[in-house]
Short mmCIF file of C-alpha atoms in Angstrom, two decimals:
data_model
loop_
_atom_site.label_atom_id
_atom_site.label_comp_id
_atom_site.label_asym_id
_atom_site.label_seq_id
_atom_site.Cartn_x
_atom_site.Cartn_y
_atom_site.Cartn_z
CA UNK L 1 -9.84 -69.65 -12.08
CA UNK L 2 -9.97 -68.31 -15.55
CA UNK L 3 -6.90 -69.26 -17.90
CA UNK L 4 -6.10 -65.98 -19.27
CA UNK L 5 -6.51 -65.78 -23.74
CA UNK L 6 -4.52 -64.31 -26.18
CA UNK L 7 -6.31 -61.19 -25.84
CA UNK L 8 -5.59 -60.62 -22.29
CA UNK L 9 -2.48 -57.95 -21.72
CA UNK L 10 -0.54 -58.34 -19.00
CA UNK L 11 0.47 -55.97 -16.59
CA UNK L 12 3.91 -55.78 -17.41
CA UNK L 13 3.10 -55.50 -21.73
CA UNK L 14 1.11 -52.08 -20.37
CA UNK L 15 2.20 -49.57 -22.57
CA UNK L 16 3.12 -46.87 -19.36
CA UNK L 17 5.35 -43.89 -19.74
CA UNK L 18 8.98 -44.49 -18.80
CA UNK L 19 10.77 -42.51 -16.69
CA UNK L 20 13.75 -40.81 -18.24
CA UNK L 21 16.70 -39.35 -16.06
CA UNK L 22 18.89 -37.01 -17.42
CA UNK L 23 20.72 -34.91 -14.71
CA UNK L 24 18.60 -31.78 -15.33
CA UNK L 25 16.23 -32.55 -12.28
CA UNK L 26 16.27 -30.76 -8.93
CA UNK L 27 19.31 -31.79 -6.97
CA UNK L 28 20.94 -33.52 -9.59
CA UNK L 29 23.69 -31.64 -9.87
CA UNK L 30 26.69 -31.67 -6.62
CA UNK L 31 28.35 -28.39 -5.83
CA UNK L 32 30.21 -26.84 -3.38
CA UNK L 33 27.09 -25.39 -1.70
CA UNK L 34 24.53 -28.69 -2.20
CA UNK L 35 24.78 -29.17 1.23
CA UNK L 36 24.09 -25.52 2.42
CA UNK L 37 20.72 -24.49 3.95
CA UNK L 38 21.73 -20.91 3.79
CA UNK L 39 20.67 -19.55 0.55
CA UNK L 40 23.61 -17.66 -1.36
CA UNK L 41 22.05 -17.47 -5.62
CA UNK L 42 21.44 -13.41 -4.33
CA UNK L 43 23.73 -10.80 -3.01
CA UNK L 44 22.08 -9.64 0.18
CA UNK L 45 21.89 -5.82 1.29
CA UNK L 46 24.12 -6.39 4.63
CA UNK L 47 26.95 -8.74 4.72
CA UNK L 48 24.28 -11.65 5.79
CA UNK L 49 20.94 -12.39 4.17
CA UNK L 50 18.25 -11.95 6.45
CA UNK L 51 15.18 -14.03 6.40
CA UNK L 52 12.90 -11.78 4.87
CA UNK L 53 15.92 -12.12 1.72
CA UNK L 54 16.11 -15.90 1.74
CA UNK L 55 11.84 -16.04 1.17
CA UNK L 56 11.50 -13.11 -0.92
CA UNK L 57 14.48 -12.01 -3.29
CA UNK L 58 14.15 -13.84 -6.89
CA UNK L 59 11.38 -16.13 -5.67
CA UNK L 60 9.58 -15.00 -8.63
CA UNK L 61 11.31 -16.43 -12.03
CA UNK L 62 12.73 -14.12 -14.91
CA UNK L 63 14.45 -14.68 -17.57
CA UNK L 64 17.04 -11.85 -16.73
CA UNK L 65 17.76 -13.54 -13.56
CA UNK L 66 18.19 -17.68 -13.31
CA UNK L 67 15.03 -18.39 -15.71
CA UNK L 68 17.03 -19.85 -18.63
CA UNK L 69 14.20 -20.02 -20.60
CA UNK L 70 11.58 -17.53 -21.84
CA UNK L 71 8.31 -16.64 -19.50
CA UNK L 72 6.30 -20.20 -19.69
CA UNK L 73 2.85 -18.51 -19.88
CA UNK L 74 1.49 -15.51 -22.22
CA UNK L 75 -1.58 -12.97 -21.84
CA UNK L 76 -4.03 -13.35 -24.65
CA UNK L 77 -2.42 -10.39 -26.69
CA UNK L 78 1.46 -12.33 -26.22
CA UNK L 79 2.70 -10.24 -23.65
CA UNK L 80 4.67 -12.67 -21.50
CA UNK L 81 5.42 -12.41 -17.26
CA UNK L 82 6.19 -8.80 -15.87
CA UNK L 83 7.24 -6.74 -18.99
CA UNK L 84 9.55 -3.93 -18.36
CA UNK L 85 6.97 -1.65 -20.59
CA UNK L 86 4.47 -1.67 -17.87
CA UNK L 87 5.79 1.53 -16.06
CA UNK L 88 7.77 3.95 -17.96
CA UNK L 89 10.42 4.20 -15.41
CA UNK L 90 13.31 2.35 -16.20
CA UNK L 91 16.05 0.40 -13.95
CA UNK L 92 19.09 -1.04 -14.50
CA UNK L 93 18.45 -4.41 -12.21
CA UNK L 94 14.89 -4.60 -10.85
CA UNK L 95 15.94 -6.95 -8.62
CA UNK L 96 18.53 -4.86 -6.48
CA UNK L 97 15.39 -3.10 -4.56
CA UNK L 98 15.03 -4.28 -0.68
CA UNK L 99 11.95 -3.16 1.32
CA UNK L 100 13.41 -1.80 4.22
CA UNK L 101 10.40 -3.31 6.11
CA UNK L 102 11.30 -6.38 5.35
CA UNK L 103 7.95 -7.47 4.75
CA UNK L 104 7.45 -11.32 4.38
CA UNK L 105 4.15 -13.59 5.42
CA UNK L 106 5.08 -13.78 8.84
CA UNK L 107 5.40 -9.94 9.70
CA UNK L 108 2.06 -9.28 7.87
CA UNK L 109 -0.05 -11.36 9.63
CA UNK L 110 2.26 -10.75 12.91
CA UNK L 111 1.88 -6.82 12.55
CA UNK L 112 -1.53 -6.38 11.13
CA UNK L 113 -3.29 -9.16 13.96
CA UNK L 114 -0.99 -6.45 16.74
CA UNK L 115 -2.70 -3.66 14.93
CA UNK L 116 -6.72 -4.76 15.00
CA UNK L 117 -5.95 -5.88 18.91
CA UNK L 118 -4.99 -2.74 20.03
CA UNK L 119 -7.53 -1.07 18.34
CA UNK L 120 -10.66 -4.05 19.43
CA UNK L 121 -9.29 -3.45 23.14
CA UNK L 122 -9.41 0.61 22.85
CA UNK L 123 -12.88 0.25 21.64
CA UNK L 124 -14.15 -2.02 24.31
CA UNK L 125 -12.65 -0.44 27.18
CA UNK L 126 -14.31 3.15 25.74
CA UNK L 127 -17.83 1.18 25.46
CA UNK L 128 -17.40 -0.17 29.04
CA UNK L 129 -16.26 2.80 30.54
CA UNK L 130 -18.96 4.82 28.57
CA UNK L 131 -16.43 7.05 27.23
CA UNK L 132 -18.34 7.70 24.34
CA UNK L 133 -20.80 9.55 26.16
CA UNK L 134 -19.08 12.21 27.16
CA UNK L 135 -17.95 13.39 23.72
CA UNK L 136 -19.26 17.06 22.46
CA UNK L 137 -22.42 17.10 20.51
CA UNK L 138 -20.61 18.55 17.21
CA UNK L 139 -17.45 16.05 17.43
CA UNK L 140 -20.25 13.01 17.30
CA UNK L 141 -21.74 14.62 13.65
CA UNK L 142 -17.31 15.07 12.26
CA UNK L 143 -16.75 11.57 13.24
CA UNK L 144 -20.18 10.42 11.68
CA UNK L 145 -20.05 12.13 8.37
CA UNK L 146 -16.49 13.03 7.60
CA UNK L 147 -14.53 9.96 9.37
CA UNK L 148 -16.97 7.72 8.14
CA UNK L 149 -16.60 9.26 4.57
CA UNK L 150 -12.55 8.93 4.73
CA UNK L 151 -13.21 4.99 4.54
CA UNK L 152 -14.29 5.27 0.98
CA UNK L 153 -10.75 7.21 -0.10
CA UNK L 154 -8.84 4.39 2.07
CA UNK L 155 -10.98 1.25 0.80
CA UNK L 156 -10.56 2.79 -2.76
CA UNK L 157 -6.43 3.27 -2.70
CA UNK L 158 -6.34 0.03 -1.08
CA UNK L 159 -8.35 -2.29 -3.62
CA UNK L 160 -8.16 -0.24 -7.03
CA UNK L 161 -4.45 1.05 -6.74
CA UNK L 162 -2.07 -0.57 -4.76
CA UNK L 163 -4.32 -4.04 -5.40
CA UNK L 164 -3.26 -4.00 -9.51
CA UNK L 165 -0.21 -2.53 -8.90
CA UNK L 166 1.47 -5.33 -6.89
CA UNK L 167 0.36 -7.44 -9.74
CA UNK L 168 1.97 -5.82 -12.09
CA UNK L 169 5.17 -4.99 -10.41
CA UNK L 170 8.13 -6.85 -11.94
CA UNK L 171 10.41 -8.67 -8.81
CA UNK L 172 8.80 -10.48 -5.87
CA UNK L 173 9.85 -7.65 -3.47
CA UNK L 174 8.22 -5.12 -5.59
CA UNK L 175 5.18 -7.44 -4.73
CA UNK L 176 5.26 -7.73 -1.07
CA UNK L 177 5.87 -4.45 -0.65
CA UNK L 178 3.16 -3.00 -2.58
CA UNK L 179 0.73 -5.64 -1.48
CA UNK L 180 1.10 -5.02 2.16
CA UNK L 181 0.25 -1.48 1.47
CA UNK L 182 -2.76 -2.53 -0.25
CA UNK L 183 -3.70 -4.78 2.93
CA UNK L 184 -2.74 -1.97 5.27
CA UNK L 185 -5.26 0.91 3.21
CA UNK L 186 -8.07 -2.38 3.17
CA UNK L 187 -7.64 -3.42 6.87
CA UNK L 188 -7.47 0.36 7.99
CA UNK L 189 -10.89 0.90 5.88
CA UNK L 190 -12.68 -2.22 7.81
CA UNK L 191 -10.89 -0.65 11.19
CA UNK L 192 -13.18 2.43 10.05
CA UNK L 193 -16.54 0.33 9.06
CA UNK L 194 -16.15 -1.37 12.37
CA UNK L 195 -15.48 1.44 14.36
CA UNK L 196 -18.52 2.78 12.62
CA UNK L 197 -21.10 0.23 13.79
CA UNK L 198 -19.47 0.43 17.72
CA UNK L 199 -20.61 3.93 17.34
CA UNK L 200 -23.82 3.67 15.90
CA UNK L 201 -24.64 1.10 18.62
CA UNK L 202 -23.12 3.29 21.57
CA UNK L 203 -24.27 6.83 20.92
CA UNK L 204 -28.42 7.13 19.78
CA UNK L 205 -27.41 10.63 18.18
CA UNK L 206 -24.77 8.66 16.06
CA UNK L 207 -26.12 8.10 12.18
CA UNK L 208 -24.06 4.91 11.46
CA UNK L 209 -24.72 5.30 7.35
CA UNK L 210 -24.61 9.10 6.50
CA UNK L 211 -21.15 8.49 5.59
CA UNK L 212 -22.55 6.84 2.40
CA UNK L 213 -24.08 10.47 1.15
CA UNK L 214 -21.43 12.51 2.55
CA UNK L 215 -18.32 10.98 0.47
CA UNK L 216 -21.20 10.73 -2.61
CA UNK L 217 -22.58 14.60 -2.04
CA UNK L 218 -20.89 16.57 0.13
CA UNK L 219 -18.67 19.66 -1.40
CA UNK L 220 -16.31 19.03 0.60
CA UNK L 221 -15.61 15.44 -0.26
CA UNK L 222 -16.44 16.10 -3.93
CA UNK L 223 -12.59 17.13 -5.39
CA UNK L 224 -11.21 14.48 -2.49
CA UNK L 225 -13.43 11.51 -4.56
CA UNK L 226 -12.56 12.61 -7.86
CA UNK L 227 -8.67 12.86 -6.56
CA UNK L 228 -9.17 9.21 -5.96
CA UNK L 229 -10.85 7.72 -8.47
CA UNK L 230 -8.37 9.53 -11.09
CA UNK L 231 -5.58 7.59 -9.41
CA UNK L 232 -7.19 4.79 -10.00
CA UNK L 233 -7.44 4.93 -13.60
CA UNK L 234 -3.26 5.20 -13.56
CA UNK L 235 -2.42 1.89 -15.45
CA UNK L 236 1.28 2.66 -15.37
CA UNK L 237 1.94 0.83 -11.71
CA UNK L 238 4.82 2.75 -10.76
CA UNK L 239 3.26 6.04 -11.41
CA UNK L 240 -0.07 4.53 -9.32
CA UNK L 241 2.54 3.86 -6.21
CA UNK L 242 4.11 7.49 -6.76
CA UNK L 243 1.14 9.67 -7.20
CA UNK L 244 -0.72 7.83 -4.41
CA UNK L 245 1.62 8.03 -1.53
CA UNK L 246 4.14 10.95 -2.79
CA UNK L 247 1.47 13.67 -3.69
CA UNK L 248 -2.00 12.77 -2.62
CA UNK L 249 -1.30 11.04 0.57
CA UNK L 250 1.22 13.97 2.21
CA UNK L 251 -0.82 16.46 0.93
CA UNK L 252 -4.95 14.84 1.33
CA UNK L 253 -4.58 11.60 3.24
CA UNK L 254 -1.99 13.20 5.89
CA UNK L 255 -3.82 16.56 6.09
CA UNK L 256 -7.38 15.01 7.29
CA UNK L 257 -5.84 12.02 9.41
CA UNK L 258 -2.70 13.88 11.12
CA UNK L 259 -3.76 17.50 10.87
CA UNK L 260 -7.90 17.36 11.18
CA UNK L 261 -8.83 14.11 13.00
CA UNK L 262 -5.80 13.59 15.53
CA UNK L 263 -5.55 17.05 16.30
CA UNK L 264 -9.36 17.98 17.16
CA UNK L 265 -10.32 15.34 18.52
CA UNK L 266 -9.16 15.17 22.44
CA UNK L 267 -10.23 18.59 23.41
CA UNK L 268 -14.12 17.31 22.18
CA UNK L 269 -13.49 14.35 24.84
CA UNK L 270 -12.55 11.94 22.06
CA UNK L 271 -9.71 9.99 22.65
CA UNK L 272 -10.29 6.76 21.23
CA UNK L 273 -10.71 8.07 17.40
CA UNK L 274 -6.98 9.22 17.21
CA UNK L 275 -6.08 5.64 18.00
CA UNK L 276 -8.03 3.86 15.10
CA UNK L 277 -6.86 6.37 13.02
CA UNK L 278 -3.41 6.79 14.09
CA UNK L 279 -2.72 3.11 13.21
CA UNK L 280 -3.89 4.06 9.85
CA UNK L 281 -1.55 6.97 9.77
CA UNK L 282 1.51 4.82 10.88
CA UNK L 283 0.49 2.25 8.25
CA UNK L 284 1.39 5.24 5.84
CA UNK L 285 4.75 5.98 7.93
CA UNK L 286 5.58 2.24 7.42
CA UNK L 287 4.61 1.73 3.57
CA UNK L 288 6.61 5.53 3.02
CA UNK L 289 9.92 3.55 3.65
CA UNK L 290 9.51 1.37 1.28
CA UNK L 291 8.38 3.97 -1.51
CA UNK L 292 11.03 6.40 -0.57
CA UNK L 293 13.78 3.36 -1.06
CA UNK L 294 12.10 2.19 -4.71
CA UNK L 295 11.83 5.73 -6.13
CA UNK L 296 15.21 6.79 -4.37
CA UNK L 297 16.65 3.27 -6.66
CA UNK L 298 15.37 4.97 -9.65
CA UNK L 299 16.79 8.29 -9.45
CA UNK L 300 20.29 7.02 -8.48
CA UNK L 301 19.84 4.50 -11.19
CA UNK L 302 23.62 4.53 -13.28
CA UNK L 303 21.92 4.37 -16.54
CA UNK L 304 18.60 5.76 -16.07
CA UNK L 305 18.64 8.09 -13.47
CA UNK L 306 18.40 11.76 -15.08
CA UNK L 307 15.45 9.96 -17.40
CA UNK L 308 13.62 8.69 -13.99
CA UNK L 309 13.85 11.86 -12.30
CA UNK L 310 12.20 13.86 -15.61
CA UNK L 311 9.47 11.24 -15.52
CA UNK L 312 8.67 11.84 -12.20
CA UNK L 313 8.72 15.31 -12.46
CA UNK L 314 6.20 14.59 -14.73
CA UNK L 315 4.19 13.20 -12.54
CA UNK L 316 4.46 15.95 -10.11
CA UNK L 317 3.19 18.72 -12.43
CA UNK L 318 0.49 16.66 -13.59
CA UNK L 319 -0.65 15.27 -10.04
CA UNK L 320 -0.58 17.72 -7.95
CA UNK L 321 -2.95 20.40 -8.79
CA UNK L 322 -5.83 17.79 -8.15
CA UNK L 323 -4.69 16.44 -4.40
CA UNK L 324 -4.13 20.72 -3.66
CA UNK L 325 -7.76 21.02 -5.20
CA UNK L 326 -8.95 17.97 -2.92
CA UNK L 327 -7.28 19.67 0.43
CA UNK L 328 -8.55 23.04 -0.02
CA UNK L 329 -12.04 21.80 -0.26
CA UNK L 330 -11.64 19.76 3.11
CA UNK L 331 -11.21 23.13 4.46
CA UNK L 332 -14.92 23.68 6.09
CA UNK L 333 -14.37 20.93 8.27
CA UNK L 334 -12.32 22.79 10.31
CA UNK L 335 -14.97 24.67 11.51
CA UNK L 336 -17.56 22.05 12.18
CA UNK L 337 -16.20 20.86 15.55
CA UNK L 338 -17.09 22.91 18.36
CA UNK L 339 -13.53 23.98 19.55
CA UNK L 340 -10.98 25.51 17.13
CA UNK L 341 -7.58 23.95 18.05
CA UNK L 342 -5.53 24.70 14.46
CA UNK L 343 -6.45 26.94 11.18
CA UNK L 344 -6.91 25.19 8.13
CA UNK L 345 -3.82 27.44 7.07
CA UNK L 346 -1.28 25.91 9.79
CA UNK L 347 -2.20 22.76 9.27
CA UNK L 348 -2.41 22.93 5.02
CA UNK L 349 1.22 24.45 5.27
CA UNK L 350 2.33 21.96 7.58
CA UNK L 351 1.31 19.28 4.81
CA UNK L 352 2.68 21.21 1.79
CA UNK L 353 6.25 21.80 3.42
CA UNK L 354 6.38 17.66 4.16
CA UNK L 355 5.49 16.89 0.33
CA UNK L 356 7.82 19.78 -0.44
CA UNK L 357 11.00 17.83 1.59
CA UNK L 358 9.44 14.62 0.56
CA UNK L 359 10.00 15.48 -3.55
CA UNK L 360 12.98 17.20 -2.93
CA UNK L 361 14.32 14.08 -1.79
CA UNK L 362 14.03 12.86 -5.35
CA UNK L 363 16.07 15.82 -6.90
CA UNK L 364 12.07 17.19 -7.84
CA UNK L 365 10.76 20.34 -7.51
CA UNK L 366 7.00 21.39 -6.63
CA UNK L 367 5.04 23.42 -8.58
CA UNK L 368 4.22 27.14 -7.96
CA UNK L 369 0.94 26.28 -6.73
CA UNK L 370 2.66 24.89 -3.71
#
């Protein structure tokens, strides 16, 4: 064996970081509650916190709430965490909003994976009973061109609007909320693409990719695309979630899904189309209760309230003469299907008296145009 020299260092000479205790670390400190596995830093909306509270509210740091220090991380220009300057709406505590949803990981996956099941079982039991087959000539081309064209509007909400504005949203339940809608408007866009290739593989008449020209070419698409890809060029988040599902969706997305789609389609022998896209259009019910509840906050906010509710107005007057412009060139679908169940009229003022109640709510008023 060989007799360690001078030069050796032992193990115990190493020169190792000690470990230094001093009370600040997790669980250090003994209080009343140290023993508690119900979690009581956050006043909760009923007299008991629910789980969807205990996982979501202040999960994400601030310094206004339980951060004692600053943000620990910086964008390249020094603008630190979720600044209060990224939407010019203005609260007095972020961090009172509750999604009435109550969305948390396990009701995403739990309602979205209900969702895609129902629809994947409607679609196979209308391919083995043939169902498809016995749909009118005309209602085949609608679903083709103009259902397969409304995937583009959904896929494009879904991934350029709601997608950055989660992000930049400034409490964790801001986040979930806004983030499930994004996953709702992307999964009801693949429910579409999918639906689209069990067509084009079930009916020979069916042209599985003219939707690709008709949202790119056809007039009556054209206002409907450039509705969309305004919104999403809003960089102000809050105004993104407002304009999208308080003036373009009651008065566009509503108007072809509820008032075109699930109204035409049965008396053509189509009964399987109003499902897929009636799980889209409850999506929109859904993520509605949870924008209704953030904006309601702001306009009943103590401080800011009056100044909330002239921004939105805002909004309103500057919004809405492009979804109107979007609607009233969807009008010529109406007459594409062979059967005339509803005017374009009934069902456009059906749409514009819902956005009408739906600002009112909010103390706003809709423009002339309306």
């Amino acid at each position: 064996m060989a007799t360690p020299t001078s030069t050796t260092r032992k193990k115990e000479d190493a020169s190792l970081p000690k470990p230094v205790f001093t009370n600040a670390e997790a669980g250090a400190l003994e209080f009343p509650s140290s023993e508690s596995r119900v979690y009581n830093y956050y006043k909760p909306r009923r007299m008991k916190g629910t789980m969807y509270e205990d996982v979501t509210v202040e999960v994400q740091p601030d310094p206004a709430h339980y951060l004692s220090q600053d943000w620990v991380y910086a964008f390249h220009d020094g603008v630190a965490g979720f600044p209060a300057s990224w939407t010019a709406l203005k609260s007095s505590d972020w961090h009172t909003f509750r999604d009435p949803n109550e969305e948390w990981e396990k009701t995403i996956y739990y309602n979205n994976a209900n969702v895609v099941r129902q629809i994947s079982q409607n679609i196979a039991n209308a391919t083995e009973t043939k169902a498809f087959a016995r749909w009118d000539p005309s209602w085949v081309k609608v679903v083709a061109r103009h259902v397969g064209a409304s995937m583009h509007a959904e896929h494009g909400l879904g991934m350029h609007v709601f997608l950055p504005a989660q992000r930049d949203a400034p409490t964790n339940m801001h986040n979930n909320a806004i983030s499930v809608n994004s996953m709702h408007k992307l999964r009801f866009a693949q429910d579409l693409a999918l639906y689209n290739l069990a067509l084009d593989d079930a009916l020979p008449d069916f042209d599985g990719s003219v939707h690709r020209e008709v949202w790119m070419e056809d007039p009556a698409w054209q206002a409907t695309r450039e509705n969309v890809e305004r919104i999403t060029g809003i960089r102000d988040w809050a105004e993104a979630v407002f304009v999208a599902n308080c003036i373009y969706e009651p008065l566009v997305g509503e108007l072809f899904r509820s008032q075109f789609v699930m109204q035409v389609a049965a008396s053509h022998g189509d009964y399987t189309t109003p499902s897929v896209v009636g799980a889209g259009e409850s999506d929109f019910f859904r993520d509605l209760r949870y924008t209704v509840d953030m904006f309601g906050m702001l306009v009943n906010d103590k401080d800011h309230g009056e100044a909330n509710k002239q921004t939105l107005q805002g909004y309103v007057d500057q919004w809405t003469h492009l979804s109107m412009t979007a609607a009233r060139h969807l009008q010529p679908l109406w007459s594409q299907p062979g059967h005339r169940v509803m005017r374009f009229e009934d069902a456009f003022d059906a749409c514009k008296q819902r956005f009408e109640r739906l600002i009112g709510d909010f103390g706003l008023q809709a423009s002339k145009e309306v």
